[in-house]
Coordinates of C-alpha atoms in Angstrom, one line a residue:
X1169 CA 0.0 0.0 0.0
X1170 CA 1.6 3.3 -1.0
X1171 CA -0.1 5.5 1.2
X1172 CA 1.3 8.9 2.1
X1173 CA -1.1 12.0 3.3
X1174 CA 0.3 15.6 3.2
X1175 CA 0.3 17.7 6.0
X1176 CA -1.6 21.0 4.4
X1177 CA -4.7 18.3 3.5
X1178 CA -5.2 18.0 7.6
X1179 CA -6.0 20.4 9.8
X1180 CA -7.6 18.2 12.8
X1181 CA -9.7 14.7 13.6
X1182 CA -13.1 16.0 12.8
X1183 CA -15.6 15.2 15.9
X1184 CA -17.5 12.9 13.9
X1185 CA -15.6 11.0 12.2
X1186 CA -16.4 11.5 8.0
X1187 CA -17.9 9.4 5.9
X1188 CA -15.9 7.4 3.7
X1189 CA -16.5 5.0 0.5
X1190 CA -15.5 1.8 2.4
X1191 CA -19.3 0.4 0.8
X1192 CA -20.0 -0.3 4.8
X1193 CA -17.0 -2.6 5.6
X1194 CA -18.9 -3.4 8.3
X1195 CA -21.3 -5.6 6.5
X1196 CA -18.9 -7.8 5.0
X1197 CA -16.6 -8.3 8.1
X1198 CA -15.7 -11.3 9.1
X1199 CA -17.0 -12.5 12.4
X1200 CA -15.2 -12.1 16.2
X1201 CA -13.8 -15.7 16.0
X1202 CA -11.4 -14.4 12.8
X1203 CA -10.1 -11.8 14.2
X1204 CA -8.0 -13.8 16.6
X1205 CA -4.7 -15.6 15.1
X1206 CA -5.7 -18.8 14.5
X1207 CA -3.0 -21.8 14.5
X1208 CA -4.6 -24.6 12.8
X1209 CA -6.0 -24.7 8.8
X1210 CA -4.9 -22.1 5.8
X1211 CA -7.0 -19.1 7.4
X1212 CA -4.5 -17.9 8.9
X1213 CA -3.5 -14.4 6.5
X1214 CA -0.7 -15.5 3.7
X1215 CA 2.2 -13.3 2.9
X1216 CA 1.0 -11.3 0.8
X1217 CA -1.5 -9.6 3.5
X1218 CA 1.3 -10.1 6.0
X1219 CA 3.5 -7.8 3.9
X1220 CA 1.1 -5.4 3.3
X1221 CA 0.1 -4.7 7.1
X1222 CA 4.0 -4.6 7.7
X1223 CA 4.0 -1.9 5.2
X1224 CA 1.0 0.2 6.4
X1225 CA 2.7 0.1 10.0
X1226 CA 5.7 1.3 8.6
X1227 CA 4.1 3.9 6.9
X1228 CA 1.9 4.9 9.9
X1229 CA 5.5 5.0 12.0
X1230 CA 6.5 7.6 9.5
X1231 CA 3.4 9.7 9.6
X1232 CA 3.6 13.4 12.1
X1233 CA 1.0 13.1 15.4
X1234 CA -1.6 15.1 13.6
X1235 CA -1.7 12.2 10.4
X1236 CA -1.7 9.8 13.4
X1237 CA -4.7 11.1 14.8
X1238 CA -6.6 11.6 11.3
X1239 CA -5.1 8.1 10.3
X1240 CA -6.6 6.1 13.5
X1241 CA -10.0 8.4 13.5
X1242 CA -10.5 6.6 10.5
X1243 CA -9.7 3.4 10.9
X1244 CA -11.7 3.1 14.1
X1245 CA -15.1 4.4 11.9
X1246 CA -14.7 1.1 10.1
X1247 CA -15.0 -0.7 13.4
X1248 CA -18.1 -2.5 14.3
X1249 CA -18.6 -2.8 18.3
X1250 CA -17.0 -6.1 19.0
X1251 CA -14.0 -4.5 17.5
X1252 CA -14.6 -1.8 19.5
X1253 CA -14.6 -3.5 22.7
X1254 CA -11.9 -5.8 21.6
X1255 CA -10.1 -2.8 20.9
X1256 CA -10.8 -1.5 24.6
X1257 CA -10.0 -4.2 26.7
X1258 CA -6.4 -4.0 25.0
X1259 CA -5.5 0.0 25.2
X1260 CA -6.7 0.2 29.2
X1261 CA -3.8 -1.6 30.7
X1262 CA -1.7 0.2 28.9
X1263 CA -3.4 3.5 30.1
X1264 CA -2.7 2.6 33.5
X1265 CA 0.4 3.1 34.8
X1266 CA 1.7 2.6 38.2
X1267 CA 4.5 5.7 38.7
X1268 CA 5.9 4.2 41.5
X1269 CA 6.4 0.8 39.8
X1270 CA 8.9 3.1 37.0
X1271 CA 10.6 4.7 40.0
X1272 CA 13.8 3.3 41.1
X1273 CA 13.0 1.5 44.4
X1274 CA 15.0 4.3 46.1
X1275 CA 12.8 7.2 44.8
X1276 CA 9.9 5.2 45.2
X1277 CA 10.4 5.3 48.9
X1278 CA 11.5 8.6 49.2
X1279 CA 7.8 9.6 47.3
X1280 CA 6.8 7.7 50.4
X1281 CA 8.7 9.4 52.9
X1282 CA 6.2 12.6 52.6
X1283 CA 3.0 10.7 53.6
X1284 CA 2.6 11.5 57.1
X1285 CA -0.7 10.1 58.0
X1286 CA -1.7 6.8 58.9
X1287 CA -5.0 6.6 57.3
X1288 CA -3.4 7.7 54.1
X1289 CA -0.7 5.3 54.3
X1290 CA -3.0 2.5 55.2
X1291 CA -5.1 3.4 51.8
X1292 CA -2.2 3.8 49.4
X1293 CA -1.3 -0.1 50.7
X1294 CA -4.6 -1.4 49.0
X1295 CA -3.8 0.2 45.6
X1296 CA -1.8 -2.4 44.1
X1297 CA 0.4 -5.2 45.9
X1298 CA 3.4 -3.4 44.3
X1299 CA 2.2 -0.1 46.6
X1300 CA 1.4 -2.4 49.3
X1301 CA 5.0 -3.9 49.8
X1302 CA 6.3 -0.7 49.3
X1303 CA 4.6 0.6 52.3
X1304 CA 5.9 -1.9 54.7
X1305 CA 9.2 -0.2 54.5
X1306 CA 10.3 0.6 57.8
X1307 CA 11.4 3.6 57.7
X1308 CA 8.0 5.0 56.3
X1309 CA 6.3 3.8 59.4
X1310 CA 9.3 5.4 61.6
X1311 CA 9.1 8.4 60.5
X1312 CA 5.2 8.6 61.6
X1313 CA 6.4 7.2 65.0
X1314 CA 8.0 10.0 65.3
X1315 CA 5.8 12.3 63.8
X1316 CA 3.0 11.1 66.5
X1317 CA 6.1 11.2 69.3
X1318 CA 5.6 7.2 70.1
X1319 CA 9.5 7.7 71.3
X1320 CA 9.0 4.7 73.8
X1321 CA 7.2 2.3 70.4
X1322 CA 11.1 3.3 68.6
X1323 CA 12.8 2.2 71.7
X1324 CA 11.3 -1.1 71.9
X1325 CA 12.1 -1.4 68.1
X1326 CA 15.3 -0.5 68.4
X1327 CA 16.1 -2.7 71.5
X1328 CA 17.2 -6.6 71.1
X1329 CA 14.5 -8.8 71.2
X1330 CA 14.0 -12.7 70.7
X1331 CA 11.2 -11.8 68.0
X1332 CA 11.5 -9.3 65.2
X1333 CA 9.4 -6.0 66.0
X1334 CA 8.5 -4.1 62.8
X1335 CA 7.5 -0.2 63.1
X1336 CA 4.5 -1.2 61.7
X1337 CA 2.8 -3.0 64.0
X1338 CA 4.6 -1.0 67.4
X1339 CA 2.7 1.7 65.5
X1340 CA -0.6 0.3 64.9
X1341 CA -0.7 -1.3 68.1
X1342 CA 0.5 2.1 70.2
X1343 CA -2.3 4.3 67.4
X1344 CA -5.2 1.9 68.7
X1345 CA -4.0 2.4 72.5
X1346 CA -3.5 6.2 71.8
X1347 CA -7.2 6.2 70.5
X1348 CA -8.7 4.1 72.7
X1349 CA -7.4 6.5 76.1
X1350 CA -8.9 9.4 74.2
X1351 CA -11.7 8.3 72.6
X1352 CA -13.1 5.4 75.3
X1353 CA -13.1 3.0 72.6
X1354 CA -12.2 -0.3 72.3
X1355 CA -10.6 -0.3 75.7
X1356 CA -12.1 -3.1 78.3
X1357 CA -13.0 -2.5 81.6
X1358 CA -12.5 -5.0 84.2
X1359 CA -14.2 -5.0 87.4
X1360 CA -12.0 -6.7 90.4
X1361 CA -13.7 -9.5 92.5
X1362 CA -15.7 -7.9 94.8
X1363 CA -16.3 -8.1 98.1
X1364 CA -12.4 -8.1 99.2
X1365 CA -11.8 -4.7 99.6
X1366 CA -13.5 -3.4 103.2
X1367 CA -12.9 -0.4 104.2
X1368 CA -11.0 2.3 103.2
X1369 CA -7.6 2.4 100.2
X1370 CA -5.2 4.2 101.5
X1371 CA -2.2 2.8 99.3
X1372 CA -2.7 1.6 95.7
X1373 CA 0.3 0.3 93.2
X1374 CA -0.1 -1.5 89.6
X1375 CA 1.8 -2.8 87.3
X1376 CA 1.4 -5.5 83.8
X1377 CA 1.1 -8.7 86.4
X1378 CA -0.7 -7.6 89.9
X1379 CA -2.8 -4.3 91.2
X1380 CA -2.0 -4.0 95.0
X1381 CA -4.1 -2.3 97.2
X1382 CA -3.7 -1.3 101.1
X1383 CA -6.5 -0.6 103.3
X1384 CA -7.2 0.5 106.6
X1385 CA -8.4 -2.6 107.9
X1386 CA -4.8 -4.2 108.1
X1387 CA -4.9 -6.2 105.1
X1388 CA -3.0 -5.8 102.0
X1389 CA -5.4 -7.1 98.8
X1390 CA -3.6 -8.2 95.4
X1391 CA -5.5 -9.1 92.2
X1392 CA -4.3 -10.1 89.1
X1393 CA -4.5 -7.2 86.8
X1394 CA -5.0 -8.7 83.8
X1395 CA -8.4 -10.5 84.8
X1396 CA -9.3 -8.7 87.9
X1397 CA -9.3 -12.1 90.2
X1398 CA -8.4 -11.7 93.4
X1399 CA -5.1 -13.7 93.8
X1400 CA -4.3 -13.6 98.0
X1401 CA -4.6 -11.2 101.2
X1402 CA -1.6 -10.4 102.7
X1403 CA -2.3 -10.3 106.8
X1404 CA 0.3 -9.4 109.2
X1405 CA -0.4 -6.0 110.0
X1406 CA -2.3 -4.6 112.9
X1407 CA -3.1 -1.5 112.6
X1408 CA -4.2 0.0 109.1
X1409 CA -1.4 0.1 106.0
X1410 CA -1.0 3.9 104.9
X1411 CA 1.5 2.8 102.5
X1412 CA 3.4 0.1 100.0
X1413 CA 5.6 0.1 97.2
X1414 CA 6.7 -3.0 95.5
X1415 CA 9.7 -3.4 92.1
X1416 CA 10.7 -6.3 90.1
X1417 CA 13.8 -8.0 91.3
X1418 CA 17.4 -8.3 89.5
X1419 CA 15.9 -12.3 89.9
X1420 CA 12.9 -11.1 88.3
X1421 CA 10.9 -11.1 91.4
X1422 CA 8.3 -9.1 92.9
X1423 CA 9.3 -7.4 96.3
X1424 CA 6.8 -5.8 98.5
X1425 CA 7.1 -3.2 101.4
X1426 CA 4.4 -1.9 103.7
X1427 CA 3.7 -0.2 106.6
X1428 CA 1.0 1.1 108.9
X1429 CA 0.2 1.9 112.2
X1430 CA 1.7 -0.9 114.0
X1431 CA 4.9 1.1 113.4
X1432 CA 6.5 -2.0 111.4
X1433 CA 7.0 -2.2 107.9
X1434 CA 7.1 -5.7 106.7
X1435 CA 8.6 -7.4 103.4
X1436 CA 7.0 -9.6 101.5
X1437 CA 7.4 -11.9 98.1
X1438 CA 4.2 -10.4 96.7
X1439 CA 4.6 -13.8 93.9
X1440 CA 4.2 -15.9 96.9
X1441 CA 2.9 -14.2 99.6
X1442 CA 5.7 -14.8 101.6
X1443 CA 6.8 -12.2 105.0
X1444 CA 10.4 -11.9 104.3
X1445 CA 11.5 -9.6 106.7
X1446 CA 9.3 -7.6 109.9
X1447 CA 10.6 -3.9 110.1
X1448 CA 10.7 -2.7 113.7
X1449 CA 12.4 0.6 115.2
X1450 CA 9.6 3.3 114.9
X1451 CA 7.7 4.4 117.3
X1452 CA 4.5 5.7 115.9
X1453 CA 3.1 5.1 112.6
X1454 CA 4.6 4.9 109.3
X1455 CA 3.4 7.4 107.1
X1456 CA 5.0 7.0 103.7
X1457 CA 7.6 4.9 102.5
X1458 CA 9.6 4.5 99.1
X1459 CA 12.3 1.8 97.4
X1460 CA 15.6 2.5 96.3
X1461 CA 17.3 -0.1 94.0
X1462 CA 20.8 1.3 93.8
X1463 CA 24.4 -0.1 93.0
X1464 CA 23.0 -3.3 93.4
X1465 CA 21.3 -3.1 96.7
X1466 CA 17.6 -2.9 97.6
X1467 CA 16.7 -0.5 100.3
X1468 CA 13.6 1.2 101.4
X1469 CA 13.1 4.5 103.3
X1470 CA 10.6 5.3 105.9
X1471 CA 8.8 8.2 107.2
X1472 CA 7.0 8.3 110.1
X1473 CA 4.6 10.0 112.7
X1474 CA 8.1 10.1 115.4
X1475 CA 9.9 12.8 113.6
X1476 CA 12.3 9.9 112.0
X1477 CA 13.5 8.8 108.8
X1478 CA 14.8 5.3 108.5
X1479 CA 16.6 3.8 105.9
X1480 CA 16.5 0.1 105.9
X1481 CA 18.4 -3.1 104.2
X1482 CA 15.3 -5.1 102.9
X1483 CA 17.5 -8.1 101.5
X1484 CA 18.9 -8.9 105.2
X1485 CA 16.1 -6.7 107.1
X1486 CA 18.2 -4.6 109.1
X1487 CA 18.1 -0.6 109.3
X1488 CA 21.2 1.1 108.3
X1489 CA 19.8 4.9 109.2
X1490 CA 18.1 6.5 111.3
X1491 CA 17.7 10.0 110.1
X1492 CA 16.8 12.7 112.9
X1493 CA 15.9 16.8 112.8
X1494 CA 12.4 16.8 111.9
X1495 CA 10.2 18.2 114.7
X1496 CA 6.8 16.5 114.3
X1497 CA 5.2 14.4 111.9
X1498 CA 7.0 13.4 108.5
X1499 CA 4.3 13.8 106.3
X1500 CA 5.7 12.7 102.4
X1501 CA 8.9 11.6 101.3
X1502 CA 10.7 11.2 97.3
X1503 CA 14.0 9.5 96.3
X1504 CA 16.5 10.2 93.8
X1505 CA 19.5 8.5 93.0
X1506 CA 21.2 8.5 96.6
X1507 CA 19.2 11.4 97.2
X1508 CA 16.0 11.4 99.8
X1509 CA 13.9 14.4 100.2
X1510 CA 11.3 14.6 103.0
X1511 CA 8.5 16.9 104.3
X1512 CA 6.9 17.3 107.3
X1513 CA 4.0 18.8 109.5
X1514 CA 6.9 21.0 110.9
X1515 CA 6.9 23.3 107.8
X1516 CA 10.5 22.4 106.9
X1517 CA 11.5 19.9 104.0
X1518 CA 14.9 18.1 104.3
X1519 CA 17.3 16.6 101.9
X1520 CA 19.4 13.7 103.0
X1521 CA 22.5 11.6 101.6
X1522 CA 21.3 7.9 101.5
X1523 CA 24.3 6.2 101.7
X1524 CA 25.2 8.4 105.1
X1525 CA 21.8 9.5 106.4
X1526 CA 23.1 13.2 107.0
X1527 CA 20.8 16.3 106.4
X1528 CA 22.4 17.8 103.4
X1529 CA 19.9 21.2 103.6
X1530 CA 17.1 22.3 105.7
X1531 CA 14.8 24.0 103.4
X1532 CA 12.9 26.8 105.5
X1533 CA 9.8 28.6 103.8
X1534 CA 6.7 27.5 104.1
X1535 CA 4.1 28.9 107.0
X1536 CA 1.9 25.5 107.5
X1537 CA 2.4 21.5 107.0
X1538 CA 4.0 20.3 103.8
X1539 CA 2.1 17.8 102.5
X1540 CA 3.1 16.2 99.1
X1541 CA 7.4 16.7 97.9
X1542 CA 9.0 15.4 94.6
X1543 CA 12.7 15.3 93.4
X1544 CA 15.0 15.4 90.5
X1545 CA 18.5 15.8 90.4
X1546 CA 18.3 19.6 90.0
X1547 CA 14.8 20.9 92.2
X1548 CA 13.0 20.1 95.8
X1549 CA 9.3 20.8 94.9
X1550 CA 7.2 21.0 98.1
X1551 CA 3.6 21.3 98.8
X1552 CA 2.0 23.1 101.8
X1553 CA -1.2 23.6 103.6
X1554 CA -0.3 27.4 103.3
X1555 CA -1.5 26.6 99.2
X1556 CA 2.1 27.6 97.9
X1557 CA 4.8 25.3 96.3
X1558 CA 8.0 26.0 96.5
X1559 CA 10.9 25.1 94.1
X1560 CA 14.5 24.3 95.8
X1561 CA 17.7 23.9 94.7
X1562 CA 19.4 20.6 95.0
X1563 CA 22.7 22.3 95.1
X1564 CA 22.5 24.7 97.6
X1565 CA 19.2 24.7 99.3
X1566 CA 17.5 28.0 98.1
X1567 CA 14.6 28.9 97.4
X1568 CA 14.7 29.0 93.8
X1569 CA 10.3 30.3 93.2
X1570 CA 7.5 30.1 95.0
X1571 CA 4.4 28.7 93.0
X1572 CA 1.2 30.8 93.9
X1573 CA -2.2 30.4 92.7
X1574 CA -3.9 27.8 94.6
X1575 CA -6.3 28.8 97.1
X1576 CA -5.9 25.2 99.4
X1577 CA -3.3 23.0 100.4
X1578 CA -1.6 21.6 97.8
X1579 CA -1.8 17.9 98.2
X1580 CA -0.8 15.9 95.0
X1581 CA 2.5 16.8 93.2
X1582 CA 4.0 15.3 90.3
X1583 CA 7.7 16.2 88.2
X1584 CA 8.7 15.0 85.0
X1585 CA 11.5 17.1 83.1
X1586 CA 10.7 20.8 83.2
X1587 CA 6.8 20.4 83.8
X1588 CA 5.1 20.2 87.1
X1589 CA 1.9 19.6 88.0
X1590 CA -0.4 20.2 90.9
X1591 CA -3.5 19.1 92.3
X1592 CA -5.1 21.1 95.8
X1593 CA -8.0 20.8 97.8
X1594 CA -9.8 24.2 95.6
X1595 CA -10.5 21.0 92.8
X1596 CA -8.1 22.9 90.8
X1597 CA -5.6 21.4 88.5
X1598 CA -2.2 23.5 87.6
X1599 CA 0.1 22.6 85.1
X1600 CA 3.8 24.8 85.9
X1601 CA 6.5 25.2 83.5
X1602 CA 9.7 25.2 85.9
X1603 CA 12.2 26.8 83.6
X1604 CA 9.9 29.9 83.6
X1605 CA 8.2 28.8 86.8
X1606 CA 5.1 29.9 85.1
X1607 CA 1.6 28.4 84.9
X1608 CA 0.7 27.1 81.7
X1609 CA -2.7 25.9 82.5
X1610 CA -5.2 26.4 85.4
X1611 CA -8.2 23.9 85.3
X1612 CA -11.1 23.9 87.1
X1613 CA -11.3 19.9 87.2
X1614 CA -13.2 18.8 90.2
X1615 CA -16.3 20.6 92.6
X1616 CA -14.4 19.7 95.7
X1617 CA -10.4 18.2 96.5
X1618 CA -8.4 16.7 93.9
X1619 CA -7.6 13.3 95.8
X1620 CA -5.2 11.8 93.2
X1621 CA -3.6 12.7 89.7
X1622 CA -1.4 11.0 87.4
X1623 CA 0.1 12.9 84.2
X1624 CA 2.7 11.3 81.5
X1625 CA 3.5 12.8 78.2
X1626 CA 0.1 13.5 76.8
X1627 CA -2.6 13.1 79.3
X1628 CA -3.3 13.8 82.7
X1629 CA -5.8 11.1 85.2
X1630 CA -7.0 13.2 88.0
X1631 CA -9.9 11.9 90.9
X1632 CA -11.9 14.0 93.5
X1633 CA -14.2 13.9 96.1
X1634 CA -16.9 15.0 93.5
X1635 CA -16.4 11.0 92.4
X1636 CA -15.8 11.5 89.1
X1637 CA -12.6 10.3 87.3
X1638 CA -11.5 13.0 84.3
X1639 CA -8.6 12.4 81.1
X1640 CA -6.8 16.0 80.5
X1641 CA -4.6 16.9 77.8
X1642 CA -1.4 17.9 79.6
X1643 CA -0.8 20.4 76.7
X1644 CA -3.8 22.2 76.1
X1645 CA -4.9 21.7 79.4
X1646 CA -8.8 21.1 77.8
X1647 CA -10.8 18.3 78.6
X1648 CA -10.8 15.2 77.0
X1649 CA -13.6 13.2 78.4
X1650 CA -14.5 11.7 81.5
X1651 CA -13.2 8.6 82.3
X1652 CA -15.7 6.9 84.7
X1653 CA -19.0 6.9 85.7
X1654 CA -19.6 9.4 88.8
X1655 CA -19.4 8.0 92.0
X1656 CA -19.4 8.9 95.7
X1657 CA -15.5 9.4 96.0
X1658 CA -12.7 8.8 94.2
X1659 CA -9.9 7.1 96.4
X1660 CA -7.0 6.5 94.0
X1661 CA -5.9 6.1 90.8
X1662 CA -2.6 4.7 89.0
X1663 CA -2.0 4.6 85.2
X1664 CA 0.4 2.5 82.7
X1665 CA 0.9 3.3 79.2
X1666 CA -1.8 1.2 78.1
X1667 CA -3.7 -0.1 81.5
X1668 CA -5.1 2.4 84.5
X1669 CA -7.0 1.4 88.0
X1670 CA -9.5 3.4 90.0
X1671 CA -10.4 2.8 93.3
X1672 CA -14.0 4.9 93.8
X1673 CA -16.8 4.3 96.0
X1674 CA -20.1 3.6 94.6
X1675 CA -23.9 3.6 95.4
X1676 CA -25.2 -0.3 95.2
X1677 CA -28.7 -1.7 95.5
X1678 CA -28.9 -4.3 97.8
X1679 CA -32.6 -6.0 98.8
X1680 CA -34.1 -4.2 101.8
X1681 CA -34.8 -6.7 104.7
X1682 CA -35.6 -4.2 107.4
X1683 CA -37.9 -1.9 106.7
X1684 CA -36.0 0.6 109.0
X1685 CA -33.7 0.7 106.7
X1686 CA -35.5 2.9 103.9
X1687 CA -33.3 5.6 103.9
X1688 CA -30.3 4.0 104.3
X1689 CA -27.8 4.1 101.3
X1690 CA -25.5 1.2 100.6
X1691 CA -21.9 1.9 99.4
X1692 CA -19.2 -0.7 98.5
X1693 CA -15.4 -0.1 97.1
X1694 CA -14.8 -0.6 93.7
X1695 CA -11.7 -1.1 91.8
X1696 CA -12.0 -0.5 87.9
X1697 CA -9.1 -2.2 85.4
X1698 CA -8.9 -0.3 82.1
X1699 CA -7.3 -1.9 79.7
X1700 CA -6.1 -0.2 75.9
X1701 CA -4.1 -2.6 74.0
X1702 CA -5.0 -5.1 71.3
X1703 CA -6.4 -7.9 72.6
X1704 CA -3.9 -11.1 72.5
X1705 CA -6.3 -12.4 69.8
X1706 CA -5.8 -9.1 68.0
X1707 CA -2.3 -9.3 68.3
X1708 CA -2.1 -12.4 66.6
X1709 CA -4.8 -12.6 64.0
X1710 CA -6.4 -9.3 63.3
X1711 CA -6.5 -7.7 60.3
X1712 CA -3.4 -4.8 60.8
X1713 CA -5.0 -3.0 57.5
X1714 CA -8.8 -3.4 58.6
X1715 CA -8.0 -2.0 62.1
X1716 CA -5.9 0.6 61.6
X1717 CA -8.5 2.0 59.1
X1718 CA -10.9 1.4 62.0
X1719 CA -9.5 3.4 64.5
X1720 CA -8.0 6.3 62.3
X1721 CA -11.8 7.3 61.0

């Protein structure tokens, strides 16, 4: 076919396409079935149709993109639909193409780098498997770690481990805990067996394996605290515990101190049950105690209502301290390093050496009781029944700021880094920044005291008298939700990064045998287990894509 068309005879493919003298090809087409190659019988075309569609495609080659056009706008009017749709189905894979698939693997994932949202990133994996192995790189999934500041779900990836931890699924698992604290979804609540807990909760500690509890009715309660059970009683005490501590040994053993008002603290194997050692050398109740692991040793420090300090060996059970100055009660005491700072009903907080149990200052300020005290290695922070704080130096002893605002003693006090914050008997919340020794935040959080708080990076737990249980942000200082249903009282709370108990007292209904009774309301303790993470089964078997798209709507 010597076919050549000039550029001057075209100008452009006409809309519809022109009419040609073909006599209506499409009547004497062949049908479907011969337009496929077939192998088999003389129907396939002979040479001399063979070289004649080899020379119109090398004559269409030739051809400029406007004879192209005008070229193929005809040849497709000639086309009857089954060509048509023949002709379809073989263009529209090539229309589609995948741009990361052309990239070099190393752009590809740097085109990746700049989605920063997990919903997005979760979507882009169910375009095509190709995108969808792409974004399990690790380093895609890092980067939103860090974006989302899950510094402690890059620690754990980074740090050796038996099993391989991908950044992946650290970050979907620490995104569904993240919104299951602020959102109240997904999380399960856990009600400990009832009917153990009499009285009053004075003390309160958790961590992943047990939730241990101190009461004023001697006994020290431990559940489980992943299913709530109630596991033993520890008995011993006579008089009521005011306060425990427990850590995880270097043998990977759970090691429990508490103390009351029999004056004795006692040590026990809280896996077991076990007394280990019986504390004895105060002479009036202990108030507040704390553990020091240090180079190797396990000690605990005790504060009590004789004025004293005492610094005991818990491994062999023997004091190695007894710290004197204080002139009445010692009311709250925090530990640092070899550091020990205490407060008392005197108005005075002191700072001791551990290892020599000498008063290294006698910090002089406050004009009532100090109540709550916390350490670093830089600042004494001390609360007071005059509703001041006051920041010391480590160094020196000064007063470095005084804290104003609150209207009632300040109770509650918590430090991490540079932020402080405070909970007082106004119900009012304060969140300080120490490097200005400013207040960030005021919040009116409860109707009556704050009785317990908790803060970590992002949220703040706090409990009052009102009963009600409330989740702050700790850095807009705005409400997030409330945590619990209202109560009578809120006695204490403790959170993990993914697990928090409350101790509250609530209203129950209990049948009315005595008439007399009417008007009489029944109350009983109740502790609450929260728990955020994926369930085990989760963990194991859930769909990561289907989840993560769940809790990122």
């Amino acid at each position: 076919m010597d076919f050549f068309l000039h550029s001057e005879d075209i100008s452009s493919p006409p809309s519809t396409p022109p009419q040609l003298t073909c006599h209506d090809n499409r009547r004497h087409q062949r049908p479907r079935s011969s337009y496929m190659l077939e192998t088999h019988g003389d129907s396939l075309m002979d040479k001399v149709r063979l070289d004649y569609m080899g020379r119109v495609k090398s004559t269409f080659q030739q051809l400029t993109l406007q004879q192209r056009h005008f070229f193929l706008t005809e040849l497709l009017s000639c086309c009857d639909n089954q060509l048509l749709q023949y002709i379809y189905t073989f263009i529209t894979p090539k229309l589609k193409i995948d741009f990361l698939q052309q990239l070099p693997i190393e752009l590809a994932l740097h085109v990746i780098s700049f989605l920063d949202d997990a919903r997005t990133l979760v979507r882009a994996s169910h375009v095509s498997r190709h995108w969808h192995s792409l974004l399990k790189d690790e380093q895609a999934w890092r980067a939103l770690c860090l974006k989302h500041h899950y510094y402690r779900t890059i620690a754990a990836a980074a740090a050796p481990s038996p099993h391989m931890l991908h950044y992946r699924d650290l970050f979907r698992r620490q995104y569904y805990r993240e919104a299951a604290w602020d959102q109240g979804r997904g999380g399960r609540l856990t009600l400990c067996e009832d009917g153990h807990l009499v009285g009053l909760a004075t003390s309160l500690q958790m961590d992943d394996c047990y939730v241990v509890v101190g009461c004023d009715n001697n006994r020290v309660e431990v559940f489980d605290a992943r299913s709530g059970r109630h596991l033993r009683s520890l008995l011993g005490h006579e008089g009521g515990v005011w306060a425990l501590e427990f850590i995880i040994t270097n043998q990977q053993e759970h090691l429990l101190v508490t103390g009351g008002c029999d004056r004795a603290a006692r040590v026990w194997n809280l896996d077991t049950g076990e007394l280990r050692h019986v504390l004895r050398g105060h002479v009036s109740t202990i108030r507040c105690l704390k553990i020091v692991a240090k180079n190797n040793r396990l000690r605990a420090v005790t504060g009590s209502r004789d004025m004293t300090l005492r610094v005991w060996d818990i491994e062999r059970g023997q004091v190695e301290h007894v710290c004197t100055g204080h002139q009445s009660s010692v009311r709250c005491i925090d530990v640092h390093g070899t550091l020990v700072a205490s407060g008392s009903y005197d108005t005075t907080a002191r700072l001791w050496d551990l290892e020599t149990g000498v008063c290294l200052h006698n910090l002089i300020g406050h004009h009532s009781q100090i109540y709550s005290i916390v350490l670093d290695a830089q600042r004494v922070v001390t609360g007071s029944l005059d509703s001041n704080i006051r920041v010391w130096s480590v160094a020196t002893g000064d007063c470095l700021a005084t804290l104003r605002g609150h209207t009632s003693l300040v109770g509650h006090l918590q430090l991490m880094g540079d932020r402080l914050v405070s909970g007082g008997s106004d119900g009012c919340l304060r969140i300080w920044d120490l490097a200005r020794n400013e207040c960030k935040h005021r919040i009116s959080a409860h109707d009556n005291s704050v009785t317990c708080l908790q803060f970590d990076e992002k949220r703040i737990l706090s409990g009052g008298s009102d009963g009600r249980v409330k989740l702050w942000d700790v850095e807009k200082g705005s409400l997030i939700r409330s945590f619990t249903q209202t109560a009578r009282t809120v006695w204490k709370l403790q959170m993990l990064e993914s697990k928090a108990v409350v101790i509250l007292e609530r209203e129950v209904e209990h049948p009315i045998e005595d008439e007399s009774q009417n008007n009489t309301r029944n109350y009983q303790a109740v502790i609450e287990l929260y728990d955020f993470d994926l369930s085990e089964e989760d963990k194991e078997h859930g769909n990561e894509d289907d989840e993560l798209c769940d809790i990122t709507k």
